[in-house]
mmCIF file of C-alpha atoms in Angstrom:
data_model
loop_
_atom_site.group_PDB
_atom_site.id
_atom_site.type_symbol
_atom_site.label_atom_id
_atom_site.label_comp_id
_atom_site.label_asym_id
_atom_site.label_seq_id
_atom_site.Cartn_x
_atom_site.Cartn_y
_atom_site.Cartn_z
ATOM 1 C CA UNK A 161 4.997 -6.444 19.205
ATOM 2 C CA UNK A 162 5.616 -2.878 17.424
ATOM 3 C CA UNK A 163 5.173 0.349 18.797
ATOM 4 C CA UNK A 164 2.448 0.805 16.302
ATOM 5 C CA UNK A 165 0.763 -2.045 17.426
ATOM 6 C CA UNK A 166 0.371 -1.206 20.967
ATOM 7 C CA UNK A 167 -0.772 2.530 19.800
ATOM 8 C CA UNK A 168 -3.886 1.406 17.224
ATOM 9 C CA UNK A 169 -4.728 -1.667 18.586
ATOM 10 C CA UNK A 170 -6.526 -2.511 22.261
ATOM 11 C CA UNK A 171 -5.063 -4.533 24.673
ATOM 12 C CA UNK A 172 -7.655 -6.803 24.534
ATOM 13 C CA UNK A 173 -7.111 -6.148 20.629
ATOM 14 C CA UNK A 174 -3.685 -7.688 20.865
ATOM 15 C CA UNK A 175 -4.820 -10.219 23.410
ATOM 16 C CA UNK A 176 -6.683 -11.846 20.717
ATOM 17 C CA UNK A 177 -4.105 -11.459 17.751
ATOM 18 C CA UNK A 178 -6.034 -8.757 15.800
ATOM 19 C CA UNK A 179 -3.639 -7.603 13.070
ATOM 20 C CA UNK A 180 -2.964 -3.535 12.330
ATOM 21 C CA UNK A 181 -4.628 -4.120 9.230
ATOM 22 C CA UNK A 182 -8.045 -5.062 10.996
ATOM 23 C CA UNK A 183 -7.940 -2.029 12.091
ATOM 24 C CA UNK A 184 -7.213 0.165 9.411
ATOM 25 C CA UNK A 185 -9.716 1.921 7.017
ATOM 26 C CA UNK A 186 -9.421 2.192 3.238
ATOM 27 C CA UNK A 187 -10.588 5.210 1.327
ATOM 28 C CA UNK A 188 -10.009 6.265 -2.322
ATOM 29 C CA UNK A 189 -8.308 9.837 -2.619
ATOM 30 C CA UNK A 190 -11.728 10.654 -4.315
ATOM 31 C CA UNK A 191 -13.627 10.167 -1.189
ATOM 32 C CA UNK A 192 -15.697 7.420 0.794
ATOM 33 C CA UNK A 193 -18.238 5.374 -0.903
ATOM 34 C CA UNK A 194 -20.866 6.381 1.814
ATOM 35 C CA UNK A 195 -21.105 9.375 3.610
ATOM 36 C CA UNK A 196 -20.446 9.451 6.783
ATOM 37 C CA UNK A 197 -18.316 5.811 7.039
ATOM 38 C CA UNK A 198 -15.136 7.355 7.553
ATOM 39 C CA UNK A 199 -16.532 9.404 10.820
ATOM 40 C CA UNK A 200 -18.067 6.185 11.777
ATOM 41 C CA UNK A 201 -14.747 4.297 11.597
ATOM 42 C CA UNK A 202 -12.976 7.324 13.353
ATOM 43 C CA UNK A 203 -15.740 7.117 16.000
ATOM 44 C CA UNK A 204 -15.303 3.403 16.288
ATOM 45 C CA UNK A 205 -11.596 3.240 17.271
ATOM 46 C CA UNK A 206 -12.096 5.794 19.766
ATOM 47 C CA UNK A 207 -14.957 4.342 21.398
ATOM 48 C CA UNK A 208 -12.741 1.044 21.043
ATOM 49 C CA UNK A 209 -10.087 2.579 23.396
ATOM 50 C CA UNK A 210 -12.769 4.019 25.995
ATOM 51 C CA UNK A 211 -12.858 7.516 25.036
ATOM 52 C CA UNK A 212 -16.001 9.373 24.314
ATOM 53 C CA UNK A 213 -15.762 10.146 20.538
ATOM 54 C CA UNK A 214 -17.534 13.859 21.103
ATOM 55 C CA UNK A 215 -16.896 15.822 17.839
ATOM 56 C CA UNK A 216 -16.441 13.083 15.817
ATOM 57 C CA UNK A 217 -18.945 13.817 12.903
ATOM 58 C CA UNK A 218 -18.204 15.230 9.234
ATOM 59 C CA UNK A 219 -21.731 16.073 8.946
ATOM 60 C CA UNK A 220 -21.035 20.223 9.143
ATOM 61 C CA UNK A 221 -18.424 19.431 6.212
ATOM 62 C CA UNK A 222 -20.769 17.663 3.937
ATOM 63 C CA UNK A 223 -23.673 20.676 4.336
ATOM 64 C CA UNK A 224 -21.390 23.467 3.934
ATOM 65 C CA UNK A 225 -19.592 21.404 0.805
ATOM 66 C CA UNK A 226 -23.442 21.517 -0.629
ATOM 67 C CA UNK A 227 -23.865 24.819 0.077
ATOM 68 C CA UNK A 228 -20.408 26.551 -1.055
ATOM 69 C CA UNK A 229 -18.775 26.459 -4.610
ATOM 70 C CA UNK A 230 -17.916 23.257 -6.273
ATOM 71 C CA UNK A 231 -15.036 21.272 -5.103
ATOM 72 C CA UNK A 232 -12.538 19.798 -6.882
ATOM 73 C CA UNK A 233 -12.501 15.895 -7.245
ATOM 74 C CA UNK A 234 -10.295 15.028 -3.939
ATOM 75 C CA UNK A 235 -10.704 18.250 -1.973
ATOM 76 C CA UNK A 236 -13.025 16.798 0.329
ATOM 77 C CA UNK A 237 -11.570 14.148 1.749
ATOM 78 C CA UNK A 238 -8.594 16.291 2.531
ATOM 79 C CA UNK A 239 -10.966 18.177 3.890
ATOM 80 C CA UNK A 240 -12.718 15.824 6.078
ATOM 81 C CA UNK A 241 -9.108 14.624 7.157
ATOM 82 C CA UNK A 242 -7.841 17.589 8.462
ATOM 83 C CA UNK A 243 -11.237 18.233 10.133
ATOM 84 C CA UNK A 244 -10.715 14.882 12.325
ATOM 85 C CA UNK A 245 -7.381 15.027 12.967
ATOM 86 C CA UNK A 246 -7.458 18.636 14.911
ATOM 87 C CA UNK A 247 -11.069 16.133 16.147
ATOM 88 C CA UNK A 248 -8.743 13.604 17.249
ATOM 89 C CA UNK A 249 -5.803 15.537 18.383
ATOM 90 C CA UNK A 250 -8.221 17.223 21.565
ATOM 91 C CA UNK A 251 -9.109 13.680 22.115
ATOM 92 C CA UNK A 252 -5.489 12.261 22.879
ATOM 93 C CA UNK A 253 -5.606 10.128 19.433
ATOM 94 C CA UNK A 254 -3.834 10.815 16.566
ATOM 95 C CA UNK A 255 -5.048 10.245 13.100
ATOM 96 C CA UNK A 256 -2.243 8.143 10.855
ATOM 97 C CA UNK A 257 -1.669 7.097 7.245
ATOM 98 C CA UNK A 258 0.208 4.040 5.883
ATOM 99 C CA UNK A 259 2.259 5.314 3.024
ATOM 100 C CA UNK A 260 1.386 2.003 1.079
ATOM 101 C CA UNK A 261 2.286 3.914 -2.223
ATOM 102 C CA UNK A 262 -1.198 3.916 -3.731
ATOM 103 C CA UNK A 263 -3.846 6.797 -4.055
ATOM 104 C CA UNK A 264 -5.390 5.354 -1.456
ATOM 105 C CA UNK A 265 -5.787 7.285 1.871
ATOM 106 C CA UNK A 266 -4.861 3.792 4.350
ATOM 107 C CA UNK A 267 -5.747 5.383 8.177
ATOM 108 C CA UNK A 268 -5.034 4.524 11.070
ATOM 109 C CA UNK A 269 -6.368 5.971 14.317
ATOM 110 C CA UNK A 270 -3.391 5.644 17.197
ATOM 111 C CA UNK A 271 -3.843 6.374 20.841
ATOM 112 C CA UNK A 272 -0.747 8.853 21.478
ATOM 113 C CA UNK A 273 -1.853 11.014 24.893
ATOM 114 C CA UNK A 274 -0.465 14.071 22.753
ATOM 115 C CA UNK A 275 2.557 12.013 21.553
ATOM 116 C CA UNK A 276 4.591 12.663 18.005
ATOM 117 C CA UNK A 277 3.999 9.522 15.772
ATOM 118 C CA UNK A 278 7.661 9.292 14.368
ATOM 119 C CA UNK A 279 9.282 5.804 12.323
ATOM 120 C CA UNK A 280 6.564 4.066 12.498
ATOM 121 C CA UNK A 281 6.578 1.375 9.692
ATOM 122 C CA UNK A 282 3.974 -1.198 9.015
ATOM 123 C CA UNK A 283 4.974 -4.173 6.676
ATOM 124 C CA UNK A 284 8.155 -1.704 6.296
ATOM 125 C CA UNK A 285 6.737 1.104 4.691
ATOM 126 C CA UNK A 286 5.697 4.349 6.635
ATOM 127 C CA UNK A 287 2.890 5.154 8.854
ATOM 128 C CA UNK A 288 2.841 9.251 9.971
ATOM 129 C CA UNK A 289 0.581 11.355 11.021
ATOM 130 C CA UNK A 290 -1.861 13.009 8.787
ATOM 131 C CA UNK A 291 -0.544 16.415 7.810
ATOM 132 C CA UNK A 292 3.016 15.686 8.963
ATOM 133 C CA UNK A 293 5.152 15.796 6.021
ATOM 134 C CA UNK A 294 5.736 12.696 3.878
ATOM 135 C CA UNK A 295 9.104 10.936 3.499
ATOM 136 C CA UNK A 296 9.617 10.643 0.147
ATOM 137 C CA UNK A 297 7.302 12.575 -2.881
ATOM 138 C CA UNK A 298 4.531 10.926 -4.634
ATOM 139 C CA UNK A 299 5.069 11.475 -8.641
ATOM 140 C CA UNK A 300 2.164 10.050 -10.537
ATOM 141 C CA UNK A 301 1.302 10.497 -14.450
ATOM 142 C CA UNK A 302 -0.187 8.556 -17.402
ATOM 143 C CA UNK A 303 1.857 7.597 -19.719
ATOM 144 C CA UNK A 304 1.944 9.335 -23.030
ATOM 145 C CA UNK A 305 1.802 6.094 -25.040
ATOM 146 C CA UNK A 306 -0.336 3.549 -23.672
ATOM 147 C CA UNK A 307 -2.072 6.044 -21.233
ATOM 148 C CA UNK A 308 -1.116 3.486 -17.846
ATOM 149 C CA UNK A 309 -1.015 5.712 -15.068
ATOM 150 C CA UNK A 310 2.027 5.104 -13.092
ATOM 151 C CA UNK A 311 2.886 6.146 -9.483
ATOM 152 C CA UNK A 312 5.864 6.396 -7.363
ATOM 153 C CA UNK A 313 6.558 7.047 -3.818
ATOM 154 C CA UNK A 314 10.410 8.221 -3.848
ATOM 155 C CA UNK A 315 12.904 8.563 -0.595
ATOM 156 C CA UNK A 316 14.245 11.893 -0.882
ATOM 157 C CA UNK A 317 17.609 10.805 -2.358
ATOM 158 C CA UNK A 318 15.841 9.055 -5.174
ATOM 159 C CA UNK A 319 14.906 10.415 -8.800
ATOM 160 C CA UNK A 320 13.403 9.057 -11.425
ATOM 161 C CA UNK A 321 16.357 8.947 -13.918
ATOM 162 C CA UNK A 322 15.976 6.770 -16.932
ATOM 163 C CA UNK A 323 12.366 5.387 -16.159
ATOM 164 C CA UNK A 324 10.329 4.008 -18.529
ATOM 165 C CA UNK A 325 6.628 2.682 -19.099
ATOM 166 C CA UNK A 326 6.058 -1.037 -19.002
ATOM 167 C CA UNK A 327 5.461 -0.379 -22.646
ATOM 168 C CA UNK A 328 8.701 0.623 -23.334
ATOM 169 C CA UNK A 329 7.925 4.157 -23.760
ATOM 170 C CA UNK A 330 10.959 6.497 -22.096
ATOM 171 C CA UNK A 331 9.522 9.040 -19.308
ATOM 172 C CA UNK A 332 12.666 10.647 -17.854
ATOM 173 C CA UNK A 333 15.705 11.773 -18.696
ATOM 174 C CA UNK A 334 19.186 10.916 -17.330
ATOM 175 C CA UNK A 335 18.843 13.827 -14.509
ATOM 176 C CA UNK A 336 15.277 12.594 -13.407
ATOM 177 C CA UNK A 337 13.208 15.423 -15.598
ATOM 178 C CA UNK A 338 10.196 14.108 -17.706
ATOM 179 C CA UNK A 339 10.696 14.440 -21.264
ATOM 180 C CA UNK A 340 8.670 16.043 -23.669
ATOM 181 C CA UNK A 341 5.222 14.913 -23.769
ATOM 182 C CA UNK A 342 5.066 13.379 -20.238
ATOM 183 C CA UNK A 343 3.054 15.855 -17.942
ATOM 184 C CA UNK A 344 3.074 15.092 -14.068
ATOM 185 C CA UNK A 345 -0.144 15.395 -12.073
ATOM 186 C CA UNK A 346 -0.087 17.785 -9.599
#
């Protein structure tokens, strides 16, 4: 058994050979397809390990999103992440996300009793905290020939150096820089 295994899942969770990814929620950097399902998931795996999921709601966030200026495409789920998190973090849980190297947010909500989450893997890639710094950098951007978009999670010691397209088309240099014509998302 991992460590994050006994921090998302239940005893009686792991008693009955639930896997971490039964208990993980998938939502596209663009936000959830209903309102409200990621609060209910958050809500679920804290009632799950007996604590009284008080606070838990993104309700205030969607209102005052209808009610103040347009949002970017993407700015609100960061926005209803960071809202349950600081949530989460008054009651002893800890909301995480497996680095799975897609724009999808993968979470995770870990029992930690105030605890750092630190080298946690799952199926050896990285699980951290939301808002803790990632371990490598994300570099996505559509190719200028064939308009793919292509996405990379690099360690910190990695570049990009002589990468090309599956089309063939050439998208850095020797030193890691794009060349002319690529343009990075931000």
């Amino acid at each position: 058994m991992t460590e994050l295994e006994e921090l998302v899942l239940t005893p009686d969770e792991r008693a009955r050979g639930v896997r971490v990814d039964g208990v993980m929620f998938g939502m596209d950097w663009s936000g959830e397809e209903t309102p409200g399902e990621l609060a209910a998931f958050v809500a679920g795996r804290v009632r799950a390990f007996g604590v009284d999921p008080a606070g838990v709601d993104t309700g205030d966030l969607y209102r005052a999103a209808e009610a103040g200026p347009t949002l970017n495409r993407g700015d609100f789920p960061v926005r209803q992440l960071d809202h349950l998190s600081g949530v989460l973090a008054d009651l002893g849980c800890t909301l995480a996300v497996w680095e799975d190297g897609t724009d999808t947010y993968e979470l995770l909500v870990a029992l930690t009793g105030g605890r750092e989450l630190a080298g946690l893997t799952h199926e050896d890639l990285p699980v951290r905290a939301w808002g803790s710094e990632p371990e490598g950098t994300l570099v996505s951007l559509n190719c200028p020939s064939c308009s793919q978009m292509l996405v990379w999670e690099l360690p910190p010691t990695e570049t990009l150096a002589g990468e090309q397209c599956e089309c063939g088309a050439p998208l850095f240099d020797a030193a890691g820089g794009p060349l002319p014509g690529v343009t990075l998302h931000d």
